[in-house]
C-alpha cells in the first residue's frame, strides 16, 4: 500500500481551511493508503505558545480529526505526536546542515510570519527542514496539503533529490496532493490573505468547533466588494470567490454549478447558502468530538501511533545516519 502523510499544527483551534486542505483529504483517501497523520507540536513552538494551551490543542486536534471522519480503527491509520518520535528532530538537524540558508529565508511562510514579530526564532527559519524530515522519514507517495504548504513540500522534494544524488537512493520523492477547490480558503475579513487558525481578528476564521450562531454570524459579515455581481475571480473578487468556494466545498456542489446557481443573486443569498452549507457539515462533528474526548481512546491511539511511527522512522534514520558518516564504521 502506498503511503500518505500529513500534519496539522496545534497552534490553535482547527479552521474550515485546515479541514479543506488537510483533514478532508485524509478522510477521502484513508481506505486507499497507509496513512501517517501526526500533530506537529514542534512546529507550533516556532511562534510563542502557552504550554497549557498547547497540551490542550494537541488532544483537541486528535479528537477533531476523528470527529471529522478519520477512522482510527483502520489498521493502516497511524496517528501520533511529532515530539514523541525523536527521529524527526534528529533527521531535521542533518537536513539543516545540508540546506542553504537562502533556501529557507525565501519561503513565503517564513517571510509572512517573521514580518508579524519584532524578532523571530531560528526555529521559524528552519521549520521547512523539520517538515522535510517529518515527510521523508516515511517515504510517502503523497502529502495532502493546501496551497500555503506547497512550497515546503517542494523543498522536501529538493532535499530528497539532493540526498539521493549524493548518497544513493535514500528517500522516495513525495508529491503534494492539493484539492482542486478549497486549497486556499481565505480570511473572511481580509480575503486577500488565507484563513488561519492563529489570526488575531475574531471574525476572520471559522473554527470547526464554532457554534452554529458564530458560524452564521462570521460568514454573514464576510467582506465582499461593492459591484454586486457574483462571479468567480480570485484576483479581483477574492471575497465573493471565497464564499463560492466555501459553498462549493461544504455543500458538495461543483464550483461551476455554484457560479451558475448564484448568477443574478445578491451577496446576502450567497452568504446565507455558504453559512448553511458549513453549519450542515460542521455542526454534526461536535457530538462525535465530545464523544471522543470523553471516551478515553486518545491515549491508546497515540501510544500505538508512536510505537509504529518510531519503528519506521528509526529504520530510515539509521540509513541516513550511516550515509552521512555519523558514528562508528
Ligand atoms: N486557509 C486554508 N485553506 C486551505 N488549506 C489550508 N491549510 C491551512 N490553512 C488553509 C492547510 O491545513 C493543513 C494544516 O496546516 P498547518 O496547521 O500545519 O499550518 P498552516 O498552513 O500554517 O495553517 P494555519 O491555519 O494558517 O496555522 P497557523 O495560523 O498556526 O499558521 C495544511 O495542509 C495546510 O496547507
mmCIF file of C-alpha atoms and ligand atoms in Angstrom:
data_model
loop_
_atom_site.group_PDB
_atom_site.id
_atom_site.type_symbol
_atom_site.label_atom_id
_atom_site.label_comp_id
_atom_site.label_asym_id
_atom_site.label_seq_id
_atom_site.Cartn_x
_atom_site.Cartn_y
_atom_site.Cartn_z
ATOM 1 C CA UNK A 1 0.000 0.000 0.000
ATOM 2 C CA UNK A 2 1.391 3.438 -0.886
ATOM 3 C CA UNK A 3 1.628 5.956 1.927
ATOM 4 C CA UNK A 4 0.021 9.314 2.590
ATOM 5 C CA UNK A 5 1.278 11.702 5.265
ATOM 6 C CA UNK A 6 0.086 14.971 6.712
ATOM 7 C CA UNK A 7 0.108 17.011 9.930
ATOM 8 C CA UNK A 8 -1.863 19.989 11.248
ATOM 9 C CA UNK A 9 -0.169 22.307 13.726
ATOM 10 C CA UNK A 10 -1.813 22.543 17.164
ATOM 11 C CA UNK A 11 -1.254 26.293 17.129
ATOM 12 C CA UNK A 12 -4.936 26.982 17.837
ATOM 13 C CA UNK A 13 -8.352 25.533 17.060
ATOM 14 C CA UNK A 14 -8.654 23.997 13.580
ATOM 15 C CA UNK A 15 -10.387 26.067 10.884
ATOM 16 C CA UNK A 16 -12.548 25.177 7.898
ATOM 17 C CA UNK A 17 -9.399 25.934 5.848
ATOM 18 C CA UNK A 18 -7.479 23.201 7.687
ATOM 19 C CA UNK A 19 -10.431 20.906 7.001
ATOM 20 C CA UNK A 20 -10.353 21.620 3.246
ATOM 21 C CA UNK A 21 -6.568 21.465 2.748
ATOM 22 C CA UNK A 22 -5.772 18.671 5.204
ATOM 23 C CA UNK A 23 -8.413 16.671 7.073
ATOM 24 C CA UNK A 24 -10.984 16.162 4.305
ATOM 25 C CA UNK A 25 -8.316 14.754 2.011
ATOM 26 C CA UNK A 26 -7.214 12.237 4.648
ATOM 27 C CA UNK A 27 -10.843 11.200 5.097
ATOM 28 C CA UNK A 28 -11.269 10.778 1.332
ATOM 29 C CA UNK A 29 -8.131 8.680 0.846
ATOM 30 C CA UNK A 30 -7.812 6.789 4.135
ATOM 31 C CA UNK A 31 -9.052 3.488 2.712
ATOM 32 C CA UNK A 32 -6.608 3.529 -0.183
ATOM 33 C CA UNK A 33 -3.325 4.472 1.516
ATOM 34 C CA UNK A 34 -1.350 3.684 4.613
ATOM 35 C CA UNK A 35 -1.859 6.993 6.410
ATOM 36 C CA UNK A 36 0.534 8.805 8.737
ATOM 37 C CA UNK A 37 -1.357 11.610 10.476
ATOM 38 C CA UNK A 38 0.602 13.470 13.103
ATOM 39 C CA UNK A 39 0.278 16.521 15.336
ATOM 40 C CA UNK A 40 3.291 18.787 14.649
ATOM 41 C CA UNK A 41 3.677 20.256 18.136
ATOM 42 C CA UNK A 42 7.361 21.010 17.423
ATOM 43 C CA UNK A 43 6.293 23.226 14.529
ATOM 44 C CA UNK A 44 3.802 25.048 16.748
ATOM 45 C CA UNK A 45 6.540 26.452 19.011
ATOM 46 C CA UNK A 46 8.240 28.253 16.108
ATOM 47 C CA UNK A 47 5.995 31.106 17.307
ATOM 48 C CA UNK A 48 5.203 31.690 21.012
ATOM 49 C CA UNK A 49 2.698 29.251 22.579
ATOM 50 C CA UNK A 50 1.179 28.954 26.025
ATOM 51 C CA UNK A 51 2.248 25.457 27.246
ATOM 52 C CA UNK A 52 -1.130 24.597 28.818
ATOM 53 C CA UNK A 53 -2.988 25.674 25.688
ATOM 54 C CA UNK A 54 -0.558 23.679 23.526
ATOM 55 C CA UNK A 55 -1.239 20.471 25.527
ATOM 56 C CA UNK A 56 -4.975 21.050 25.170
ATOM 57 C CA UNK A 57 -4.765 21.860 21.449
ATOM 58 C CA UNK A 58 -2.882 18.621 20.775
ATOM 59 C CA UNK A 59 -5.603 16.450 22.288
ATOM 60 C CA UNK A 60 -8.375 18.576 20.804
ATOM 61 C CA UNK A 61 -6.808 18.240 17.350
ATOM 62 C CA UNK A 62 -6.796 14.418 17.557
ATOM 63 C CA UNK A 63 -10.421 14.410 18.712
ATOM 64 C CA UNK A 64 -11.346 16.751 15.863
ATOM 65 C CA UNK A 65 -9.598 14.595 13.218
ATOM 66 C CA UNK A 66 -11.713 11.651 14.378
ATOM 67 C CA UNK A 67 -14.878 13.764 14.630
ATOM 68 C CA UNK A 68 -14.357 14.816 11.001
ATOM 69 C CA UNK A 69 -14.266 11.200 9.857
ATOM 70 C CA UNK A 70 -10.676 9.998 10.265
ATOM 71 C CA UNK A 71 -11.034 6.334 11.255
ATOM 72 C CA UNK A 72 -8.505 5.383 13.956
ATOM 73 C CA UNK A 73 -9.623 1.738 13.811
ATOM 74 C CA UNK A 74 -8.237 1.189 10.315
ATOM 75 C CA UNK A 75 -5.131 -0.995 10.583
ATOM 76 C CA UNK A 76 -3.422 1.313 8.045
ATOM 77 C CA UNK A 77 -4.108 4.526 10.051
ATOM 78 C CA UNK A 78 -1.304 5.783 12.326
ATOM 79 C CA UNK A 79 -1.926 8.874 14.449
ATOM 80 C CA UNK A 80 0.935 10.238 16.551
ATOM 81 C CA UNK A 81 2.512 13.302 18.133
ATOM 82 C CA UNK A 82 5.630 14.597 16.393
ATOM 83 C CA UNK A 83 7.620 15.364 19.568
ATOM 84 C CA UNK A 84 7.074 11.804 20.873
ATOM 85 C CA UNK A 85 9.114 10.439 17.982
ATOM 86 C CA UNK A 86 12.675 11.695 18.429
ATOM 87 C CA UNK A 87 13.799 10.813 14.909
ATOM 88 C CA UNK A 88 12.026 13.846 13.438
ATOM 89 C CA UNK A 89 14.367 16.250 15.252
ATOM 90 C CA UNK A 90 17.426 14.085 14.566
ATOM 91 C CA UNK A 91 16.833 13.974 10.822
ATOM 92 C CA UNK A 92 15.908 17.650 10.777
ATOM 93 C CA UNK A 93 19.353 18.503 12.140
ATOM 94 C CA UNK A 94 21.026 16.634 9.306
ATOM 95 C CA UNK A 95 18.837 18.457 6.775
ATOM 96 C CA UNK A 96 19.673 21.807 8.399
ATOM 97 C CA UNK A 97 23.338 21.081 7.767
ATOM 98 C CA UNK A 98 22.687 20.415 4.075
ATOM 99 C CA UNK A 99 20.183 23.187 3.271
ATOM 100 C CA UNK A 100 21.473 26.578 2.119
ATOM 101 C CA UNK A 101 20.183 29.323 4.430
ATOM 102 C CA UNK A 102 18.804 31.252 1.453
ATOM 103 C CA UNK A 103 16.518 28.335 0.514
ATOM 104 C CA UNK A 104 14.842 28.766 3.902
ATOM 105 C CA UNK A 105 14.591 32.551 4.112
ATOM 106 C CA UNK A 106 12.931 32.760 0.690
ATOM 107 C CA UNK A 107 9.964 30.635 1.845
ATOM 108 C CA UNK A 108 6.655 32.599 1.688
ATOM 109 C CA UNK A 109 5.584 31.413 5.124
ATOM 110 C CA UNK A 110 8.862 32.484 6.732
ATOM 111 C CA UNK A 111 8.552 35.927 5.179
ATOM 112 C CA UNK A 112 4.920 36.321 6.279
ATOM 113 C CA UNK A 113 5.387 35.045 9.835
ATOM 114 C CA UNK A 114 8.707 36.775 10.533
ATOM 115 C CA UNK A 115 7.128 40.081 9.448
ATOM 116 C CA UNK A 116 4.498 39.729 12.187
ATOM 117 C CA UNK A 117 7.026 39.787 15.038
ATOM 118 C CA UNK A 118 9.758 42.207 16.014
ATOM 119 C CA UNK A 119 12.172 39.317 16.426
ATOM 120 C CA UNK A 120 11.848 35.721 15.321
ATOM 121 C CA UNK A 121 13.490 32.468 16.342
ATOM 122 C CA UNK A 122 15.861 30.245 14.389
ATOM 123 C CA UNK A 123 13.094 27.623 14.517
ATOM 124 C CA UNK A 124 10.928 29.775 12.268
ATOM 125 C CA UNK A 125 13.738 29.757 9.705
ATOM 126 C CA UNK A 126 14.468 26.018 9.866
ATOM 127 C CA UNK A 127 10.790 24.957 10.031
ATOM 128 C CA UNK A 128 10.868 23.557 6.450
ATOM 129 C CA UNK A 129 13.840 21.291 7.281
ATOM 130 C CA UNK A 130 11.833 19.790 10.123
ATOM 131 C CA UNK A 131 8.857 19.435 7.809
ATOM 132 C CA UNK A 132 11.077 17.686 5.256
ATOM 133 C CA UNK A 133 12.168 15.264 7.996
ATOM 134 C CA UNK A 134 8.516 14.697 9.039
ATOM 135 C CA UNK A 135 7.787 13.667 5.473
ATOM 136 C CA UNK A 136 10.907 11.879 4.234
ATOM 137 C CA UNK A 137 11.209 9.555 7.248
ATOM 138 C CA UNK A 138 8.150 7.672 5.978
ATOM 139 C CA UNK A 139 8.574 7.548 2.169
ATOM 140 C CA UNK A 140 5.018 8.755 1.436
ATOM 141 C CA UNK A 141 3.788 8.919 -2.130
ATOM 142 C CA UNK A 142 1.517 11.887 -1.377
ATOM 143 C CA UNK A 143 1.405 14.774 1.083
ATOM 144 C CA UNK A 144 -2.146 16.226 1.192
ATOM 145 C CA UNK A 145 -1.887 19.965 1.677
ATOM 146 C CA UNK A 146 -3.389 23.368 0.977
ATOM 147 C CA UNK A 147 -1.609 25.800 -1.368
ATOM 148 C CA UNK A 148 0.217 27.537 1.508
ATOM 149 C CA UNK A 149 2.356 24.495 2.324
ATOM 150 C CA UNK A 150 3.097 23.536 -1.298
ATOM 151 C CA UNK A 151 6.402 25.407 -1.290
ATOM 152 C CA UNK A 152 7.535 23.491 1.815
ATOM 153 C CA UNK A 153 6.685 20.159 0.173
ATOM 154 C CA UNK A 154 8.709 21.288 -2.854
ATOM 155 C CA UNK A 155 11.660 21.978 -0.566
ATOM 156 C CA UNK A 156 11.280 18.472 0.898
ATOM 157 C CA UNK A 157 11.336 17.098 -2.653
ATOM 158 C CA UNK A 158 14.523 19.038 -3.412
ATOM 159 C CA UNK A 159 16.181 17.762 -0.248
ATOM 160 C CA UNK A 160 15.214 14.172 -1.146
ATOM 161 C CA UNK A 161 16.598 14.551 -4.672
ATOM 162 C CA UNK A 162 19.826 16.166 -3.390
ATOM 163 C CA UNK A 163 20.392 13.351 -0.860
ATOM 164 C CA UNK A 164 19.560 10.631 -3.383
ATOM 165 C CA UNK A 165 22.037 12.115 -5.869
ATOM 166 C CA UNK A 166 24.767 12.395 -3.307
ATOM 167 C CA UNK A 167 24.290 9.262 -1.175
ATOM 168 C CA UNK A 168 22.253 6.842 -3.333
ATOM 169 C CA UNK A 169 18.510 6.112 -3.165
ATOM 170 C CA UNK A 170 17.579 7.040 0.397
ATOM 171 C CA UNK A 171 14.189 8.723 0.024
ATOM 172 C CA UNK A 172 11.023 8.461 -2.039
ATOM 173 C CA UNK A 173 10.380 11.860 -3.644
ATOM 174 C CA UNK A 174 6.857 12.836 -2.450
ATOM 175 C CA UNK A 175 4.119 14.653 -4.380
ATOM 176 C CA UNK A 176 1.910 17.350 -2.842
ATOM 177 C CA UNK A 177 -1.782 16.439 -3.065
ATOM 178 C CA UNK A 178 -3.705 19.684 -3.448
ATOM 179 C CA UNK A 179 -7.515 19.806 -3.665
ATOM 180 C CA UNK A 180 -8.833 21.322 -6.911
ATOM 181 C CA UNK A 181 -11.277 23.502 -4.935
ATOM 182 C CA UNK A 182 -10.614 24.723 -1.376
ATOM 183 C CA UNK A 183 -6.796 24.717 -1.477
ATOM 184 C CA UNK A 184 -6.814 28.275 -0.141
ATOM 185 C CA UNK A 185 -9.814 29.245 1.950
ATOM 186 C CA UNK A 186 -9.496 32.976 2.528
ATOM 187 C CA UNK A 187 -9.691 35.159 5.623
ATOM 188 C CA UNK A 188 -13.304 36.392 5.878
ATOM 189 C CA UNK A 189 -12.257 39.931 6.785
ATOM 190 C CA UNK A 190 -9.125 40.288 4.618
ATOM 191 C CA UNK A 191 -9.849 37.944 1.701
ATOM 192 C CA UNK A 192 -6.526 38.750 0.047
ATOM 193 C CA UNK A 193 -4.995 36.576 2.827
ATOM 194 C CA UNK A 194 -5.616 32.926 3.642
ATOM 195 C CA UNK A 195 -7.732 31.896 6.630
ATOM 196 C CA UNK A 196 -5.508 30.923 9.585
ATOM 197 C CA UNK A 197 -6.124 29.418 12.983
ATOM 198 C CA UNK A 198 -3.819 31.967 14.620
ATOM 199 C CA UNK A 199 -5.487 35.066 13.142
ATOM 200 C CA UNK A 200 -5.947 37.829 15.725
ATOM 201 C CA UNK A 201 -9.223 39.058 14.189
ATOM 202 C CA UNK A 202 -12.063 37.052 15.819
ATOM 203 C CA UNK A 203 -14.251 37.425 12.718
ATOM 204 C CA UNK A 204 -11.590 36.242 10.244
ATOM 205 C CA UNK A 205 -11.731 32.461 10.657
ATOM 206 C CA UNK A 206 -14.461 29.871 11.073
ATOM 207 C CA UNK A 207 -13.341 27.181 13.500
ATOM 208 C CA UNK A 208 -14.556 23.597 13.310
ATOM 209 C CA UNK A 209 -15.531 23.977 16.982
ATOM 210 C CA UNK A 210 -17.580 27.191 16.455
ATOM 211 C CA UNK A 211 -21.266 27.291 17.454
ATOM 212 C CA UNK A 212 -23.929 27.433 14.764
ATOM 213 C CA UNK A 213 -24.643 31.041 15.717
ATOM 214 C CA UNK A 214 -20.984 32.073 15.393
ATOM 215 C CA UNK A 215 -20.564 30.309 12.048
ATOM 216 C CA UNK A 216 -23.582 32.147 10.623
ATOM 217 C CA UNK A 217 -22.514 35.477 12.125
ATOM 218 C CA UNK A 218 -18.961 35.252 10.770
ATOM 219 C CA UNK A 219 -19.988 34.240 7.255
ATOM 220 C CA UNK A 220 -22.794 36.823 7.074
ATOM 221 C CA UNK A 221 -20.268 39.553 7.957
ATOM 222 C CA UNK A 222 -17.635 38.389 5.440
ATOM 223 C CA UNK A 223 -16.054 41.188 3.426
ATOM 224 C CA UNK A 224 -17.056 41.180 -0.270
ATOM 225 C CA UNK A 225 -16.913 44.147 -2.679
ATOM 226 C CA UNK A 226 -19.184 46.862 -3.969
ATOM 227 C CA UNK A 227 -20.018 45.791 -7.523
ATOM 228 C CA UNK A 228 -22.798 43.399 -6.529
ATOM 229 C CA UNK A 229 -22.029 40.742 -9.171
ATOM 230 C CA UNK A 230 -21.457 37.105 -8.219
ATOM 231 C CA UNK A 231 -18.659 35.635 -10.300
ATOM 232 C CA UNK A 232 -15.521 33.603 -9.621
ATOM 233 C CA UNK A 233 -12.469 35.851 -9.970
ATOM 234 C CA UNK A 234 -9.936 35.319 -7.189
ATOM 235 C CA UNK A 235 -7.767 38.207 -8.323
ATOM 236 C CA UNK A 236 -10.391 40.940 -8.482
ATOM 237 C CA UNK A 237 -13.173 39.478 -6.313
ATOM 238 C CA UNK A 238 -11.412 37.453 -3.595
ATOM 239 C CA UNK A 239 -14.230 37.789 -1.020
ATOM 240 C CA UNK A 240 -17.025 36.631 -3.334
ATOM 241 C CA UNK A 241 -14.815 33.899 -4.833
ATOM 242 C CA UNK A 242 -14.080 32.685 -1.305
ATOM 243 C CA UNK A 243 -17.794 32.425 -0.476
ATOM 244 C CA UNK A 244 -18.398 30.500 -3.707
ATOM 245 C CA UNK A 245 -15.528 28.172 -2.824
ATOM 246 C CA UNK A 246 -16.801 27.611 0.719
ATOM 247 C CA UNK A 247 -20.303 26.928 -0.614
ATOM 248 C CA UNK A 248 -18.943 24.556 -3.264
ATOM 249 C CA UNK A 249 -16.819 22.505 -0.830
ATOM 250 C CA UNK A 250 -19.274 22.310 2.059
ATOM 251 C CA UNK A 251 -22.452 21.832 0.006
ATOM 252 C CA UNK A 252 -20.677 19.305 -2.243
ATOM 253 C CA UNK A 253 -21.584 21.305 -5.368
ATOM 254 C CA UNK A 254 -19.186 21.630 -8.290
ATOM 255 C CA UNK A 255 -17.709 25.180 -8.437
ATOM 256 C CA UNK A 256 -19.009 25.937 -11.964
ATOM 257 C CA UNK A 257 -22.513 24.810 -10.922
ATOM 258 C CA UNK A 258 -22.306 27.055 -7.853
ATOM 259 C CA UNK A 259 -21.402 30.036 -10.046
ATOM 260 C CA UNK A 260 -24.381 29.293 -12.318
ATOM 261 C CA UNK A 261 -26.686 28.768 -9.340
ATOM 262 C CA UNK A 262 -25.951 32.243 -7.927
ATOM 263 C CA UNK A 263 -25.909 34.087 -11.240
ATOM 264 C CA UNK A 264 -28.018 37.227 -10.692
ATOM 265 C CA UNK A 265 -28.478 36.584 -6.947
ATOM 266 C CA UNK A 266 -27.405 39.001 -4.181
ATOM 267 C CA UNK A 267 -24.383 38.647 -1.885
ATOM 268 C CA UNK A 268 -26.766 38.059 1.037
ATOM 269 C CA UNK A 269 -28.178 34.952 -0.700
ATOM 270 C CA UNK A 270 -24.699 33.584 -1.319
ATOM 271 C CA UNK A 271 -23.633 34.225 2.284
ATOM 272 C CA UNK A 272 -26.763 32.537 3.650
ATOM 273 C CA UNK A 273 -26.212 29.481 1.451
ATOM 274 C CA UNK A 274 -22.491 29.266 2.347
ATOM 275 C CA UNK A 275 -23.304 29.566 6.069
ATOM 276 C CA UNK A 276 -25.999 26.900 5.785
ATOM 277 C CA UNK A 277 -23.619 24.527 3.981
ATOM 278 C CA UNK A 278 -20.882 24.967 6.614
ATOM 279 C CA UNK A 279 -23.341 24.564 9.501
ATOM 280 C CA UNK A 280 -24.810 21.367 7.990
ATOM 281 C CA UNK A 281 -21.368 19.812 7.597
ATOM 282 C CA UNK A 282 -19.553 21.062 10.693
ATOM 283 C CA UNK A 283 -22.147 21.085 13.480
ATOM 284 C CA UNK A 284 -22.589 17.267 13.421
ATOM 285 C CA UNK A 285 -18.825 16.946 14.108
ATOM 286 C CA UNK A 286 -19.418 18.325 17.615
ATOM 287 C CA UNK A 287 -21.294 15.305 19.036
ATOM 288 C CA UNK A 288 -18.630 12.953 17.760
ATOM 289 C CA UNK A 289 -15.906 15.278 19.079
ATOM 290 C CA UNK A 290 -17.423 15.294 22.592
ATOM 291 C CA UNK A 291 -17.838 11.515 22.433
ATOM 292 C CA UNK A 292 -14.145 11.041 21.506
ATOM 293 C CA UNK A 293 -12.911 13.435 24.209
ATOM 294 C CA UNK A 294 -14.871 11.626 26.929
ATOM 295 C CA UNK A 295 -14.177 8.080 25.651
ATOM 296 C CA UNK A 296 -10.547 7.907 26.789
ATOM 297 C CA UNK A 297 -9.440 6.296 23.477
ATOM 298 C CA UNK A 298 -6.968 9.027 22.531
ATOM 299 C CA UNK A 299 -4.104 7.763 24.690
ATOM 300 C CA UNK A 300 -4.291 4.266 23.213
ATOM 301 C CA UNK A 301 -4.402 5.659 19.667
ATOM 302 C CA UNK A 302 -1.355 7.841 20.330
ATOM 303 C CA UNK A 303 0.613 5.089 22.061
ATOM 304 C CA UNK A 304 0.194 2.731 19.164
ATOM 305 C CA UNK A 305 0.897 5.529 16.643
ATOM 306 C CA UNK A 306 4.086 6.449 18.494
ATOM 307 C CA UNK A 307 5.306 2.852 18.551
ATOM 308 C CA UNK A 308 4.645 2.184 14.881
ATOM 309 C CA UNK A 309 5.921 5.521 13.570
ATOM 310 C CA UNK A 310 9.071 5.293 15.710
ATOM 311 C CA UNK A 311 9.876 1.883 14.279
ATOM 312 C CA UNK A 312 9.546 3.093 10.670
ATOM 313 C CA UNK A 313 11.415 6.342 11.375
ATOM 314 C CA UNK A 314 14.241 4.568 13.180
ATOM 315 C CA UNK A 315 14.989 2.381 10.149
ATOM 316 C CA UNK A 316 15.117 5.375 7.811
ATOM 317 C CA UNK A 317 17.173 7.479 10.197
ATOM 318 C CA UNK A 318 19.733 4.668 10.581
ATOM 319 C CA UNK A 319 20.244 4.606 6.808
ATOM 320 C CA UNK A 320 20.740 8.363 6.638
ATOM 321 C CA UNK A 321 22.969 8.458 9.696
ATOM 322 C CA UNK A 322 25.299 5.906 8.136
ATOM 323 C CA UNK A 323 25.178 7.606 4.746
ATOM 324 C CA UNK A 324 26.379 10.943 6.117
ATOM 325 C CA UNK A 325 29.171 9.288 8.126
ATOM 326 C CA UNK A 326 27.896 9.537 11.719
ATOM 327 C CA UNK A 327 29.164 7.219 14.445
ATOM 328 C CA UNK A 328 31.375 4.164 14.099
ATOM 329 C CA UNK A 329 32.007 2.164 10.916
HETATM 330 N N1 LIG B 1 -6.834 28.637 4.553
HETATM 331 C C1 LIG B 1 -6.520 27.404 4.190
HETATM 332 N N2 LIG B 1 -7.108 26.833 3.121
HETATM 333 C C2 LIG B 1 -6.806 25.557 2.746
HETATM 334 N N3 LIG B 1 -5.905 24.792 3.410
HETATM 335 C C3 LIG B 1 -5.306 25.332 4.483
HETATM 336 N N4 LIG B 1 -4.399 24.859 5.352
HETATM 337 C C4 LIG B 1 -4.101 25.802 6.273
HETATM 338 N N5 LIG B 1 -4.809 26.894 6.035
HETATM 339 C C5 LIG B 1 -5.573 26.642 4.927
HETATM 340 C C6 LIG B 1 -3.859 23.516 5.290
HETATM 341 O O1 LIG B 1 -4.106 22.886 6.535
HETATM 342 C C7 LIG B 1 -3.064 21.946 6.794
HETATM 343 C C8 LIG B 1 -2.505 22.177 8.154
HETATM 344 O O2 LIG B 1 -1.844 23.431 8.202
HETATM 345 P P1 LIG B 1 -0.932 23.734 9.451
HETATM 346 O O3 LIG B 1 -1.785 23.767 10.635
HETATM 347 O O4 LIG B 1 0.168 22.760 9.529
HETATM 348 O O5 LIG B 1 -0.247 25.101 9.184
HETATM 349 P P2 LIG B 1 -0.697 26.368 8.438
HETATM 350 O O6 LIG B 1 -0.735 26.068 6.988
HETATM 351 O O7 LIG B 1 0.215 27.463 8.876
HETATM 352 O O8 LIG B 1 -2.182 26.585 8.952
HETATM 353 P P3 LIG B 1 -2.788 27.824 9.715
HETATM 354 O O9 LIG B 1 -4.221 27.503 9.981
HETATM 355 O O10 LIG B 1 -2.507 29.075 8.954
HETATM 356 O O11 LIG B 1 -2.000 27.811 11.077
HETATM 357 P P4 LIG B 1 -1.188 28.984 11.757
HETATM 358 O O12 LIG B 1 -2.168 30.111 11.945
HETATM 359 O O13 LIG B 1 -0.703 28.432 13.044
HETATM 360 O O14 LIG B 1 -0.057 29.336 10.830
HETATM 361 C C9 LIG B 1 -2.024 22.152 5.699
HETATM 362 O O15 LIG B 1 -2.241 21.159 4.715
HETATM 363 C C10 LIG B 1 -2.346 23.500 5.156
HETATM 364 O O16 LIG B 1 -1.949 23.658 3.821
#
